[in-house]
PDB file of C-alpha atoms and ligand atoms in Angstrom:
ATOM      1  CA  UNK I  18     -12.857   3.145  23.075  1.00 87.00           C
ATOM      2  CA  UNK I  19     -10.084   0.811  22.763  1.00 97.00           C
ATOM      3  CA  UNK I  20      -6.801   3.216  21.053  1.00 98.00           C
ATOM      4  CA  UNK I  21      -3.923   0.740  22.385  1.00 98.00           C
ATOM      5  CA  UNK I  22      -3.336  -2.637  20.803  1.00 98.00           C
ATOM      6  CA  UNK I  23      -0.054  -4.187  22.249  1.00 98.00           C
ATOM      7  CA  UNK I  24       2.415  -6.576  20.235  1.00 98.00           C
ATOM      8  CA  UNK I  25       4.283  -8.836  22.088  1.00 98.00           C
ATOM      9  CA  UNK I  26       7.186  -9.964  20.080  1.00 97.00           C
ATOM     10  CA  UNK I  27       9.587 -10.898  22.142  1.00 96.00           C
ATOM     11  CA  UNK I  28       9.492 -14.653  21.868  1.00 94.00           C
ATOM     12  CA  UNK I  29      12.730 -16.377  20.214  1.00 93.00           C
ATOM     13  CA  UNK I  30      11.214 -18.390  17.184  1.00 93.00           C
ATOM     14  CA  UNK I  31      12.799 -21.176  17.746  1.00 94.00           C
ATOM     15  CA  UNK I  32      10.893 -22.714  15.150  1.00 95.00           C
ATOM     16  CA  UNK I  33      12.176 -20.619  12.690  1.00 95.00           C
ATOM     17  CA  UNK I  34      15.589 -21.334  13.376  1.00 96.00           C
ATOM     18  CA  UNK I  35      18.269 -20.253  11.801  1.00 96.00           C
ATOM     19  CA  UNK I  36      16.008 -17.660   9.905  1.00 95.00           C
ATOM     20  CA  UNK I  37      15.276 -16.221  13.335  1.00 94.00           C
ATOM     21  CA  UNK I  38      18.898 -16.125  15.049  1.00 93.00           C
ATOM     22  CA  UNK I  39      19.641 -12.477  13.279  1.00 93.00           C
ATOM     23  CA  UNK I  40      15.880 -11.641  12.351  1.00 94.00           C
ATOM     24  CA  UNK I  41      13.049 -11.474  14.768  1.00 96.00           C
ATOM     25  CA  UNK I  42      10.133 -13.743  13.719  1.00 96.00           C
ATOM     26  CA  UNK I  43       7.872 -10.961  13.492  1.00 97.00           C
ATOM     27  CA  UNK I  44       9.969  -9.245  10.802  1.00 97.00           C
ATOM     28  CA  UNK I  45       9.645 -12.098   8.799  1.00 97.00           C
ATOM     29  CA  UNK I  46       7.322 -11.532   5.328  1.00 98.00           C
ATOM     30  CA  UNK I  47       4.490 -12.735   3.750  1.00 98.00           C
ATOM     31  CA  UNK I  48       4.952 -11.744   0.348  1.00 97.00           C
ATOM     32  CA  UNK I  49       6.749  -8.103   0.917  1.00 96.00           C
ATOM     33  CA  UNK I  50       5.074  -7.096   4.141  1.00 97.00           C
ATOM     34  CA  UNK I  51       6.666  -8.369   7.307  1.00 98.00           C
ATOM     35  CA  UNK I  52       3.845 -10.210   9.550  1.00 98.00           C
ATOM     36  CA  UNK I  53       4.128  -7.359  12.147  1.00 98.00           C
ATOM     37  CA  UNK I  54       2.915  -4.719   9.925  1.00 98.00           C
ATOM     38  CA  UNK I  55      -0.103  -6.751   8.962  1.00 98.00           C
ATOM     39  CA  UNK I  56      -1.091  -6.754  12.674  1.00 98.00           C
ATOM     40  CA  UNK I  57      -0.395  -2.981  12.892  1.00 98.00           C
ATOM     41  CA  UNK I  58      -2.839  -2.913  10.072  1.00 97.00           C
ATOM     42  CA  UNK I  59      -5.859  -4.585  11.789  1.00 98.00           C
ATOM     43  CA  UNK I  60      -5.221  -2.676  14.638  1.00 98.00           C
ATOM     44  CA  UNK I  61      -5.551   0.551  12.751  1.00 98.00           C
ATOM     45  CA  UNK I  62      -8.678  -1.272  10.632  1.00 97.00           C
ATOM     46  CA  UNK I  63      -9.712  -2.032  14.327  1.00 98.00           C
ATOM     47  CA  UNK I  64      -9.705   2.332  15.757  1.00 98.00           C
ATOM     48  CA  UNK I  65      -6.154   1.830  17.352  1.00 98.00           C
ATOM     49  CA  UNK I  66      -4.085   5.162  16.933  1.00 98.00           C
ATOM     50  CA  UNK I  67      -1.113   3.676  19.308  1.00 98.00           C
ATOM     51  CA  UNK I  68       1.152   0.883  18.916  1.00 98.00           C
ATOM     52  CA  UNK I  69       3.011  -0.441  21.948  1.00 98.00           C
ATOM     53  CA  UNK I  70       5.503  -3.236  20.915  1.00 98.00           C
ATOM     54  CA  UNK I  71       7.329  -5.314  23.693  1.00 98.00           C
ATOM     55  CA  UNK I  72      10.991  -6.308  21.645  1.00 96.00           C
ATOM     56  CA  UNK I  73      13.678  -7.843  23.182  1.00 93.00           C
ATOM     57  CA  UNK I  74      17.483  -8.275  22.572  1.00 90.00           C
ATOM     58  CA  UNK I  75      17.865  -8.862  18.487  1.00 88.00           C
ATOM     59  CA  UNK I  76      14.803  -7.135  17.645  1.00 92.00           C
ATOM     60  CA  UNK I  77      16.322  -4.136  16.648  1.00 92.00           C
ATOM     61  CA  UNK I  78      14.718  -4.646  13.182  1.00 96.00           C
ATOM     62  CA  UNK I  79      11.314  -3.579  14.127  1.00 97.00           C
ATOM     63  CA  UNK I  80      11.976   0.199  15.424  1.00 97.00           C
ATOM     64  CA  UNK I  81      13.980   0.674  12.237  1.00 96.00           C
ATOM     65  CA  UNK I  82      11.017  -0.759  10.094  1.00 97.00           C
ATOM     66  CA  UNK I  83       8.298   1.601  11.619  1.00 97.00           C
ATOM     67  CA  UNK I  84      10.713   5.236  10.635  1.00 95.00           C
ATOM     68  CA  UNK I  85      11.431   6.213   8.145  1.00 92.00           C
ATOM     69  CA  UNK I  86      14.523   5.638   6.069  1.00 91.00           C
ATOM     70  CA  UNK I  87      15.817   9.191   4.596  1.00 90.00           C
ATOM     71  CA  UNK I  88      18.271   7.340   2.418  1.00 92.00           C
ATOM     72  CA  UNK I  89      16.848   4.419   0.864  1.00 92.00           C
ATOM     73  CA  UNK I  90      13.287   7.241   0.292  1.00 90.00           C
ATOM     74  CA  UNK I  91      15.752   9.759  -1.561  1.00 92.00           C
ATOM     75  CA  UNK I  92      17.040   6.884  -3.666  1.00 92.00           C
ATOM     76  CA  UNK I  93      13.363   5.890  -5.146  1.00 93.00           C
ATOM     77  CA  UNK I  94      12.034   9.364  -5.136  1.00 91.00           C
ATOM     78  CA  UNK I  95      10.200   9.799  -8.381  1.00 92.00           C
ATOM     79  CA  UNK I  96      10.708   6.179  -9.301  1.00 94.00           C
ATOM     80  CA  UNK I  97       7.298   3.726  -9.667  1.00 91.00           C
ATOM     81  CA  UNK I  98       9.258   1.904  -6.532  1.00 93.00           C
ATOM     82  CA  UNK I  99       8.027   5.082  -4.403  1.00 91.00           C
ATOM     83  CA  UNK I 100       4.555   3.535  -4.464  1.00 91.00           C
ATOM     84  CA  UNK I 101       5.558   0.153  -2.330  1.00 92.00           C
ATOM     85  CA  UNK I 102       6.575   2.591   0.847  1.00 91.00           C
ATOM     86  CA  UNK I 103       2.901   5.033   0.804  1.00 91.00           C
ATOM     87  CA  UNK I 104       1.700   2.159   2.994  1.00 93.00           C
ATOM     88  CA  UNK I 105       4.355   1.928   5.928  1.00 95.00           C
ATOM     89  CA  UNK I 106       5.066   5.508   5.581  1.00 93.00           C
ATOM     90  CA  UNK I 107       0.935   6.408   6.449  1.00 94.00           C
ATOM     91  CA  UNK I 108       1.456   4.044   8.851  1.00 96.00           C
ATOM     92  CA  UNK I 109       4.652   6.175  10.833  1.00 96.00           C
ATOM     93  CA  UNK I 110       2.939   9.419   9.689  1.00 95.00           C
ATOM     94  CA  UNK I 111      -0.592   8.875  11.259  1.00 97.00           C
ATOM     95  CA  UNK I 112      -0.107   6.634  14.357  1.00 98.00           C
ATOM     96  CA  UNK I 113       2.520   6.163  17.527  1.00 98.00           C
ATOM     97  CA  UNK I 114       5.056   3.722  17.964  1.00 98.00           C
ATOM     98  CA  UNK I 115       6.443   2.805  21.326  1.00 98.00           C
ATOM     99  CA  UNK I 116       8.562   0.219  22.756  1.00 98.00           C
ATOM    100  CA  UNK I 117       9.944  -1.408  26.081  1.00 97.00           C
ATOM    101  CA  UNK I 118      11.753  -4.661  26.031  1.00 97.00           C
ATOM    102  CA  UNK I 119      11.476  -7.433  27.930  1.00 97.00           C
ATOM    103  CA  UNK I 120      14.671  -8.281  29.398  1.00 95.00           C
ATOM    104  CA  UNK I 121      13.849 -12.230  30.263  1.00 93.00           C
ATOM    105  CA  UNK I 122      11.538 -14.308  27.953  1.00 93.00           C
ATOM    106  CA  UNK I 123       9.423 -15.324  30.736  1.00 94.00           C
ATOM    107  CA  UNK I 124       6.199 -15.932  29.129  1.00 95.00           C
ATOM    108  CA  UNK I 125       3.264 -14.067  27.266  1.00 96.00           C
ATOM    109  CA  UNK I 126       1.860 -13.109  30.272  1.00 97.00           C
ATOM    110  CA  UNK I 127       4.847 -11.807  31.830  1.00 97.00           C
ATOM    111  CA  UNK I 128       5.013  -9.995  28.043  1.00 98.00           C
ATOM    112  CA  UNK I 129       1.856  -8.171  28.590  1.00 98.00           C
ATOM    113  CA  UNK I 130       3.236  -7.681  32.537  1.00 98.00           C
ATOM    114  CA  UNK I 131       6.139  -5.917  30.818  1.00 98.00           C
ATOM    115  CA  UNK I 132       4.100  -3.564  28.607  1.00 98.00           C
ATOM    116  CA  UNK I 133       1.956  -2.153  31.395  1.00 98.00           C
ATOM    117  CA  UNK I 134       4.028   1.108  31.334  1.00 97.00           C
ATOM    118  CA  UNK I 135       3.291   1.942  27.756  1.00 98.00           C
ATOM    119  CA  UNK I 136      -0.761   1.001  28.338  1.00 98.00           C
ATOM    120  CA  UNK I 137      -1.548   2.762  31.762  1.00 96.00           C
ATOM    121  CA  UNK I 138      -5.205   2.041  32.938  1.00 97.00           C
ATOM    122  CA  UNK I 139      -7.143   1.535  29.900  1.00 98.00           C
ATOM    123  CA  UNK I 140      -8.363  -1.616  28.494  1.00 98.00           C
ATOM    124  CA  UNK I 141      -6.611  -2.430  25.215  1.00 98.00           C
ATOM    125  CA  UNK I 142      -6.117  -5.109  22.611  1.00 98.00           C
ATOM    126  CA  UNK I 143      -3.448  -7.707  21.970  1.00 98.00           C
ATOM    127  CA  UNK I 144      -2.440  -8.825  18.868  1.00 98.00           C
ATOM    128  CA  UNK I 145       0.255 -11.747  17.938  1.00 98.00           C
ATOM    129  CA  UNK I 146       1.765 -11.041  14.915  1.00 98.00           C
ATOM    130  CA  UNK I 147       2.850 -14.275  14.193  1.00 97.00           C
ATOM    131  CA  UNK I 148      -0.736 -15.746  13.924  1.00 98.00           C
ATOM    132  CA  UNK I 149      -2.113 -14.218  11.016  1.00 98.00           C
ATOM    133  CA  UNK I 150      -6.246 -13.258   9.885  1.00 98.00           C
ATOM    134  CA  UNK I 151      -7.663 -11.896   7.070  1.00 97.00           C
ATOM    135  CA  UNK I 152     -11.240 -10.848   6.724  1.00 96.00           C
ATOM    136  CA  UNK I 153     -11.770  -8.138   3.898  1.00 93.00           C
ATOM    137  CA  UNK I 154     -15.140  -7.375   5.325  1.00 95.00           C
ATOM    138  CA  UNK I 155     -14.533  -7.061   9.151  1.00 97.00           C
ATOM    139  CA  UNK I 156     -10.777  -7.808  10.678  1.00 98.00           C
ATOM    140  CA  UNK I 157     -10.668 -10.130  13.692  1.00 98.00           C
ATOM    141  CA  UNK I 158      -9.861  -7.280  16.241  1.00 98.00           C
ATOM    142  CA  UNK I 159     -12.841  -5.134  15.185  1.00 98.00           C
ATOM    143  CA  UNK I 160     -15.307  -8.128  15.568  1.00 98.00           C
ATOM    144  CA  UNK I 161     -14.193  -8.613  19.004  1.00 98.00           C
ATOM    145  CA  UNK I 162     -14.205  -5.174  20.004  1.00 98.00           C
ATOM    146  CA  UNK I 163     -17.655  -5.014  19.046  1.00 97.00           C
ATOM    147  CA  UNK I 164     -18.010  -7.536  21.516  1.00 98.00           C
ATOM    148  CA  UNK I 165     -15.948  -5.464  24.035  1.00 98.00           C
ATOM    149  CA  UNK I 166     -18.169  -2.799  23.663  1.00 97.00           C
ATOM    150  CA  UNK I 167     -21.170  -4.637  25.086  1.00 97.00           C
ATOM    151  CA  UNK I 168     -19.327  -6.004  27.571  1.00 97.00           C
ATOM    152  CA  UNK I 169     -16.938  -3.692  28.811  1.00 97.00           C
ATOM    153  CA  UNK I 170     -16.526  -5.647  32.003  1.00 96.00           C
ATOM    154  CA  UNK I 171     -14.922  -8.313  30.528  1.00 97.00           C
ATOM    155  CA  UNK I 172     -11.843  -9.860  28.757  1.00 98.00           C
ATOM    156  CA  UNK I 173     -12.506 -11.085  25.508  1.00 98.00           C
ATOM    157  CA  UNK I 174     -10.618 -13.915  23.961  1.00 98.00           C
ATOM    158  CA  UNK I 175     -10.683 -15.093  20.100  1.00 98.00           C
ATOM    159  CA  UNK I 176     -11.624 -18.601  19.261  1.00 98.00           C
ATOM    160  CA  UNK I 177     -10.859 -21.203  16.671  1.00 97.00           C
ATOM    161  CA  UNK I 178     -12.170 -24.845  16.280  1.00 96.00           C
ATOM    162  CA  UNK I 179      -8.902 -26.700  15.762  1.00 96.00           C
ATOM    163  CA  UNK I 180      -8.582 -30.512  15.413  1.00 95.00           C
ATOM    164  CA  UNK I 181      -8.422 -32.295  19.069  1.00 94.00           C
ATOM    165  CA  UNK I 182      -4.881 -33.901  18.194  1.00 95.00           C
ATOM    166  CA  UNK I 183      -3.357 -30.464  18.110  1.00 94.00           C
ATOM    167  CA  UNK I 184      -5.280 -29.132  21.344  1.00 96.00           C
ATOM    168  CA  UNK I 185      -1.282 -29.235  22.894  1.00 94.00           C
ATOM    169  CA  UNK I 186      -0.472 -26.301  20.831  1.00 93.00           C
ATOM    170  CA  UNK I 187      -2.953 -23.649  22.242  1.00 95.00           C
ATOM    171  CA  UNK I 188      -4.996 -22.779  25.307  1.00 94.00           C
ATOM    172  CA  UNK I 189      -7.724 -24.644  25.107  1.00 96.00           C
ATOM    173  CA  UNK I 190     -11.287 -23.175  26.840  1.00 97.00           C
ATOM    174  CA  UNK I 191     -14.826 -24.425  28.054  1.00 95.00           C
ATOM    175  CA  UNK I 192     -17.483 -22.778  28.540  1.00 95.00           C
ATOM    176  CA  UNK I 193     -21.287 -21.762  27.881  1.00 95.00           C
ATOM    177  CA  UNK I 194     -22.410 -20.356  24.577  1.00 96.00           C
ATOM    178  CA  UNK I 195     -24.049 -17.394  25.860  1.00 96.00           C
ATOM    179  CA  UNK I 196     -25.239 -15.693  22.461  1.00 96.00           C
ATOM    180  CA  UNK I 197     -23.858 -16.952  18.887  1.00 95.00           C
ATOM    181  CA  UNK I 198     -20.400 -17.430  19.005  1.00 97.00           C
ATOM    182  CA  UNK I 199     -19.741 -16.354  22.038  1.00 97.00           C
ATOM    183  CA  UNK I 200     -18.716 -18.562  25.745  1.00 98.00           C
ATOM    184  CA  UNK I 201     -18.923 -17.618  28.819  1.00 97.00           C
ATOM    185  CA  UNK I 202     -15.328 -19.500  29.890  1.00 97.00           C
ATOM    186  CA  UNK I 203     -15.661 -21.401  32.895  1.00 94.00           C
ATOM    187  CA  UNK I 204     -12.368 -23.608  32.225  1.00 95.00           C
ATOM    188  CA  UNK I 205      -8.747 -22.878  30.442  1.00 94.00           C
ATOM    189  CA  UNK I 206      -6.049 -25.156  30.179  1.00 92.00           C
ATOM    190  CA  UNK I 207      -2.643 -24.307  28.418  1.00 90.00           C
ATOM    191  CA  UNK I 208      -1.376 -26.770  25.898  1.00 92.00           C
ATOM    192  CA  UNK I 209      -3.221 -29.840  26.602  1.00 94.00           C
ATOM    193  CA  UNK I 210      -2.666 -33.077  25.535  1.00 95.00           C
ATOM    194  CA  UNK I 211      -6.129 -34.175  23.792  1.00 96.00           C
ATOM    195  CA  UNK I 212      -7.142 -36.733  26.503  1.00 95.00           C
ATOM    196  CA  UNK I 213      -7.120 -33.833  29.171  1.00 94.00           C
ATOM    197  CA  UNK I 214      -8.285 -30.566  26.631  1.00 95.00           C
ATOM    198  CA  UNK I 215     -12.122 -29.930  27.645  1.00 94.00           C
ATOM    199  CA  UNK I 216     -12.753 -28.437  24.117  1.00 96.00           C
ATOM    200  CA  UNK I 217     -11.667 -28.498  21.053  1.00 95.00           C
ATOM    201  CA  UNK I 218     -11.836 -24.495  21.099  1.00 97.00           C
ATOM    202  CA  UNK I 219      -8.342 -23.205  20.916  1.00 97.00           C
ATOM    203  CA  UNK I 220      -7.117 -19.226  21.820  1.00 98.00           C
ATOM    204  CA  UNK I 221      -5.486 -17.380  19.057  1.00 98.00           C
ATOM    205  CA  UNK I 222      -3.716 -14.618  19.100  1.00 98.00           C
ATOM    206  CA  UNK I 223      -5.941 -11.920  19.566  1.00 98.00           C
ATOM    207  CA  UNK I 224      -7.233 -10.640  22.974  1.00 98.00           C
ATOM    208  CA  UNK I 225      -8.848  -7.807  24.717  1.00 98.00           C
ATOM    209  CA  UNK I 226      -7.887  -6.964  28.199  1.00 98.00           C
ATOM    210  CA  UNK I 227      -9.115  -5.080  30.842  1.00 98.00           C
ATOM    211  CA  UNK I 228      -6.423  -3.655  33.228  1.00 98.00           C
ATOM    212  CA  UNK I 229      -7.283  -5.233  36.340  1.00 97.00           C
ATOM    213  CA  UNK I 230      -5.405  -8.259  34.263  1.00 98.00           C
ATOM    214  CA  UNK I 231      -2.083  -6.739  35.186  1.00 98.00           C
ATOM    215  CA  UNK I 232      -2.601  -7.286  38.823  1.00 98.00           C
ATOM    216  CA  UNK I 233      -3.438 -10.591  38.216  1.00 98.00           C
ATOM    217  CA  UNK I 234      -0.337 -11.341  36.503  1.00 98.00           C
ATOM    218  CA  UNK I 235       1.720 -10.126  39.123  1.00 97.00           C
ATOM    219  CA  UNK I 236       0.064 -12.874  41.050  1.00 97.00           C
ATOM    220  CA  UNK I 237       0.342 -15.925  38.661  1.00 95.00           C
ATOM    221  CA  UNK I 238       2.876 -17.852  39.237  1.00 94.00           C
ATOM    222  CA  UNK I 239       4.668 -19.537  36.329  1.00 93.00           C
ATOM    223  CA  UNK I 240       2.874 -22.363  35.096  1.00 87.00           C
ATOM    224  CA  UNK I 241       3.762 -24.858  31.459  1.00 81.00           C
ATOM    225  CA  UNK I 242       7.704 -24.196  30.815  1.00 85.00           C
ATOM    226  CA  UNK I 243       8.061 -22.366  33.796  1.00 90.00           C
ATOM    227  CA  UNK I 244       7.409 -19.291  32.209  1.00 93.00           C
ATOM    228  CA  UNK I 245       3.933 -17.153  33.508  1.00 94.00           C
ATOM    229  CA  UNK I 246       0.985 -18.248  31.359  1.00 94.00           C
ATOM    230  CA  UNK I 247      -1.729 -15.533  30.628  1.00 96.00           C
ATOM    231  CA  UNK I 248      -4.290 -18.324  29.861  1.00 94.00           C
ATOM    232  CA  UNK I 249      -3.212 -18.755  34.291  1.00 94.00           C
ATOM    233  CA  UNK I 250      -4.362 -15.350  34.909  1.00 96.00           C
ATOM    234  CA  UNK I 251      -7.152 -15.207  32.784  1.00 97.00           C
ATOM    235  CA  UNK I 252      -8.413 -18.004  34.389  1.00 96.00           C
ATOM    236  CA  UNK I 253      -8.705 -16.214  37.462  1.00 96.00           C
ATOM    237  CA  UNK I 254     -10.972 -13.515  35.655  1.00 97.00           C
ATOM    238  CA  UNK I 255     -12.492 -16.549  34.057  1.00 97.00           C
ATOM    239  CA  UNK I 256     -13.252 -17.934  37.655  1.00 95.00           C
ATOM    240  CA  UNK I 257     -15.299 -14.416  38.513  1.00 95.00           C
ATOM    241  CA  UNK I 258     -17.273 -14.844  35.199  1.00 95.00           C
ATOM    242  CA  UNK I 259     -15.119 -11.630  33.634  1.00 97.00           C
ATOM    243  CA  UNK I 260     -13.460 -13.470  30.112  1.00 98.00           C
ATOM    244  CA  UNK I 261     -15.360 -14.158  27.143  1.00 98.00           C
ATOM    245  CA  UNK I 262     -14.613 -16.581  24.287  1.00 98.00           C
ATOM    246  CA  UNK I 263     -14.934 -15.609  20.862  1.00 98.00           C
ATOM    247  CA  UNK I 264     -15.177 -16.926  17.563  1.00 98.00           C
ATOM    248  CA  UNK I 265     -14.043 -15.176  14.934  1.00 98.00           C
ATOM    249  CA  UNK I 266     -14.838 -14.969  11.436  1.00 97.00           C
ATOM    250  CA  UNK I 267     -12.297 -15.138   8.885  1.00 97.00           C
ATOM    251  CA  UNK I 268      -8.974 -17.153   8.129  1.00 97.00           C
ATOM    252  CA  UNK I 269      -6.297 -17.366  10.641  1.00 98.00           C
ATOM    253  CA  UNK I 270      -2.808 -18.668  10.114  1.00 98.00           C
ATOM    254  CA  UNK I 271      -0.107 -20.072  12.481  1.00 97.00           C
ATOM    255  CA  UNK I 272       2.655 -18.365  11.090  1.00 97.00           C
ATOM    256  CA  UNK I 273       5.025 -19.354  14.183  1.00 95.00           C
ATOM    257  CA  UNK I 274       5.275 -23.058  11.949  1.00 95.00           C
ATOM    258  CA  UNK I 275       6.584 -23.558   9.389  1.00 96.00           C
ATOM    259  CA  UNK I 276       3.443 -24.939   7.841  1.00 96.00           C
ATOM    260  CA  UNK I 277       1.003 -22.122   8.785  1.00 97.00           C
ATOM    261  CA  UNK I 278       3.554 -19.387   6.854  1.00 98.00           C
ATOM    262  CA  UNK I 279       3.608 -21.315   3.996  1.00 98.00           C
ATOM    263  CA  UNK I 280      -0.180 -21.660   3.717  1.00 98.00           C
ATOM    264  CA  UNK I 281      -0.412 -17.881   4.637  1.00 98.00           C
ATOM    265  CA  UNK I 282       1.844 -17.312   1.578  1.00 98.00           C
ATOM    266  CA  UNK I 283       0.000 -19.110  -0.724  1.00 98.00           C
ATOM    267  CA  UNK I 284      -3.131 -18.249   0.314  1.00 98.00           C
ATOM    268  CA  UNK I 285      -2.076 -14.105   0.156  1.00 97.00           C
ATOM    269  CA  UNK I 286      -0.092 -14.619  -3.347  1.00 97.00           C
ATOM    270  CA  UNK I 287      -3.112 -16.586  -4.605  1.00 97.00           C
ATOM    271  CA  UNK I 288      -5.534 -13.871  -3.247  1.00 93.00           C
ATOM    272  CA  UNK I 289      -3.430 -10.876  -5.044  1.00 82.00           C
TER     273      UNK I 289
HETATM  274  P1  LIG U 307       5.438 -18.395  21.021  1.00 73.16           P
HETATM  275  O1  LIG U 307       4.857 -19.400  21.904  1.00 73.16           O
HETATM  276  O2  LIG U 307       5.109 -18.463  19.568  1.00 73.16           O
HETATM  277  O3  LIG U 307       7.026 -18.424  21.223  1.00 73.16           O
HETATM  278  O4  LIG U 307       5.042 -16.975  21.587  1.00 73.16           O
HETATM  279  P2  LIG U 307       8.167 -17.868  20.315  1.00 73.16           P
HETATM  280  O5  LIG U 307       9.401 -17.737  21.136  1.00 73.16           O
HETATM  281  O6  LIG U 307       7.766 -16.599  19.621  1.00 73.16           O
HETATM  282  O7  LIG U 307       8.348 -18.967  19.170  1.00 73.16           O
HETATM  283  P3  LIG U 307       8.924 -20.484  19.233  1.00 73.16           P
HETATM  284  O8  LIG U 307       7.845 -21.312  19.862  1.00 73.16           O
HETATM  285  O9  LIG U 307      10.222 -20.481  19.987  1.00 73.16           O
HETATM  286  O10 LIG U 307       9.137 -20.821  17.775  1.00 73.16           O
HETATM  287  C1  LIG U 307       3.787 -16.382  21.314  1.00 73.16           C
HETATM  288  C2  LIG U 307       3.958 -14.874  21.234  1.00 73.16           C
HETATM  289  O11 LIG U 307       4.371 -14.353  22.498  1.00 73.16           O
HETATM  290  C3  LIG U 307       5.558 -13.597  22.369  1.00 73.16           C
HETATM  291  C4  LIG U 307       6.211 -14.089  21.067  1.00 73.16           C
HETATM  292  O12 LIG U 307       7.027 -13.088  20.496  1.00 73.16           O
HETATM  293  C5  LIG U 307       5.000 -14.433  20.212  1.00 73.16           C
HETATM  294  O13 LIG U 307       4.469 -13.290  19.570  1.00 73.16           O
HETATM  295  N1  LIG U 307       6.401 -13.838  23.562  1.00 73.16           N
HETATM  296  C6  LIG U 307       6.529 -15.091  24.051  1.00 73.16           C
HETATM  297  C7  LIG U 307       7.032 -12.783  24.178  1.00 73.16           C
HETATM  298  O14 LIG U 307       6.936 -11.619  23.733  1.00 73.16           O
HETATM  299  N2  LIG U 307       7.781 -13.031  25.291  1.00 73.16           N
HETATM  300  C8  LIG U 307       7.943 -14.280  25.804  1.00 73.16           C
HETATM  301  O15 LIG U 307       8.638 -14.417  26.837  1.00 73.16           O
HETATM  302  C9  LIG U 307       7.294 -15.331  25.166  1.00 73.16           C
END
């Protein structure tokens, strides 16, 4: 049902600085995979056959990782080194790739705005590369489009209990549990300090959206850092009882810091 997962990667990585100033932060690996192609990975684990990725200036990087790469293949043909490509080459063999690039960082939500001509009216998924899950039984995006499935009327958001001191990181939600796991979201904030969050449930980067969201980001305005917030439009779904929190099972790590990619590395070197 759901054959488009979108990957905005756009976003500067500041935080990464200066690893990021010639190499975009999605590019960057966990062991020898960069953390883009383990999102392209749950989205295929998850049924998606298409890949629309919103780059930006710099990000060259990514289109030249998902082709292939006649010289450097001739050079390790018939070598044991062949084996390390059969992954990313299945990958450019058996699904699409397709960009657009977003000329102005103006937000995730102006992001997703930007990659409305490579989704069309369908709902699809969303997946941030930079935050990282792992579950070897069920990836993140398939659990929640289980969830879509039942209701297709809604927006579906992941979930993660994070301590309340670092609520200002994340959109934070409230809401009703409706059935395990799952809230009904009556409230979002982005980035709140923990004396205003009304939860201590945080959004990750996963999402699946309807298409009706794209008219509603047209009408957000920008919100935190001036840029346009998608927790702002979802809100407005939220507000007609059409978004749905969900809490995942499995690891998740915030590769955007410096912290979070060093626990992912551990954690996937220690895992083998
Ligand atoms: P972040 O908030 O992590 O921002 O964006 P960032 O620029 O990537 O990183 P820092 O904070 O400067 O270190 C969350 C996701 O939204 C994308 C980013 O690429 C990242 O995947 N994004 C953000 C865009 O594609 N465009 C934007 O204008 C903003």
């Amino acid at each position: 049902m759901i054959k488009k997962c979108l990957f905005p990667a756009a976003g500067y990585g500041t935080r990464f600085l200066p690893a990021t100033k010639a190499i975009p932060k999605e590019m960057l690996p966990v062991l020898t995979k960069p953390l883009l192609q383990y999102g392209v990975e749950e989205a295929v684990s998850a049924g998606c056959d298409t890949m629309a990725i919103i780059t930006g200036r710099g990000k060259r990087a990514i289109e030249d990782h998902f082709d292939r790469s006649y010289e450097l293949e001739h050079q390790i043909e018939g070598t044991s080194k062949e084996t390390l490509m059969t992954e990313i080459r299945g990958m450019i063999s058996n699904y699409t790739f397709s960009y657009t690039r977003q000329v102005e960082m103006k937000g995730l939500g102006h992001a997703i705005l930007t990659g409305q001509t490579l989704i069309g009216n369908e709902p699809f998924a969303v997946i941030l590369a930079d935050d990282l899950c792992d579950n070897d039984e069920k990836s993140v995006l398939s659990q929640m489009i289980e969830v879509y499935e039942k209701n297709p009327e809604c927006c579906i958001v992941a979930i993660e209990e994070v301590p309340k001191e670092e609520t200002s990181k994340y959109g934070v939600i409230s809401g009703n549990e409706i059935a395990e796991n799952l809230f009904k979201i009556d409230d979002m904030v982005e980035k709140p300090e923990p004396k205003d969050a009304p939860s201590n449930l945080a959004i990750i980067g996963r999402y699946i959206l309807t298409p009706e969201i794209f008219e509603v980001i047209k009408n957000t305005k920008p919100g935190k850092n001036d840029e346009v917030q998608i927790t702002d439009s979802l809100l407005t779904l939220a507000k007609e009882g059409k978004v749905l929190a969900y809490k995942f099972d499995g690891k998740r790590f915030d590769c955007g810091s410096v912290d979070g990619f060093v626990e992912a590395t551990n954690y996937f070197y220690n895992k083998g």
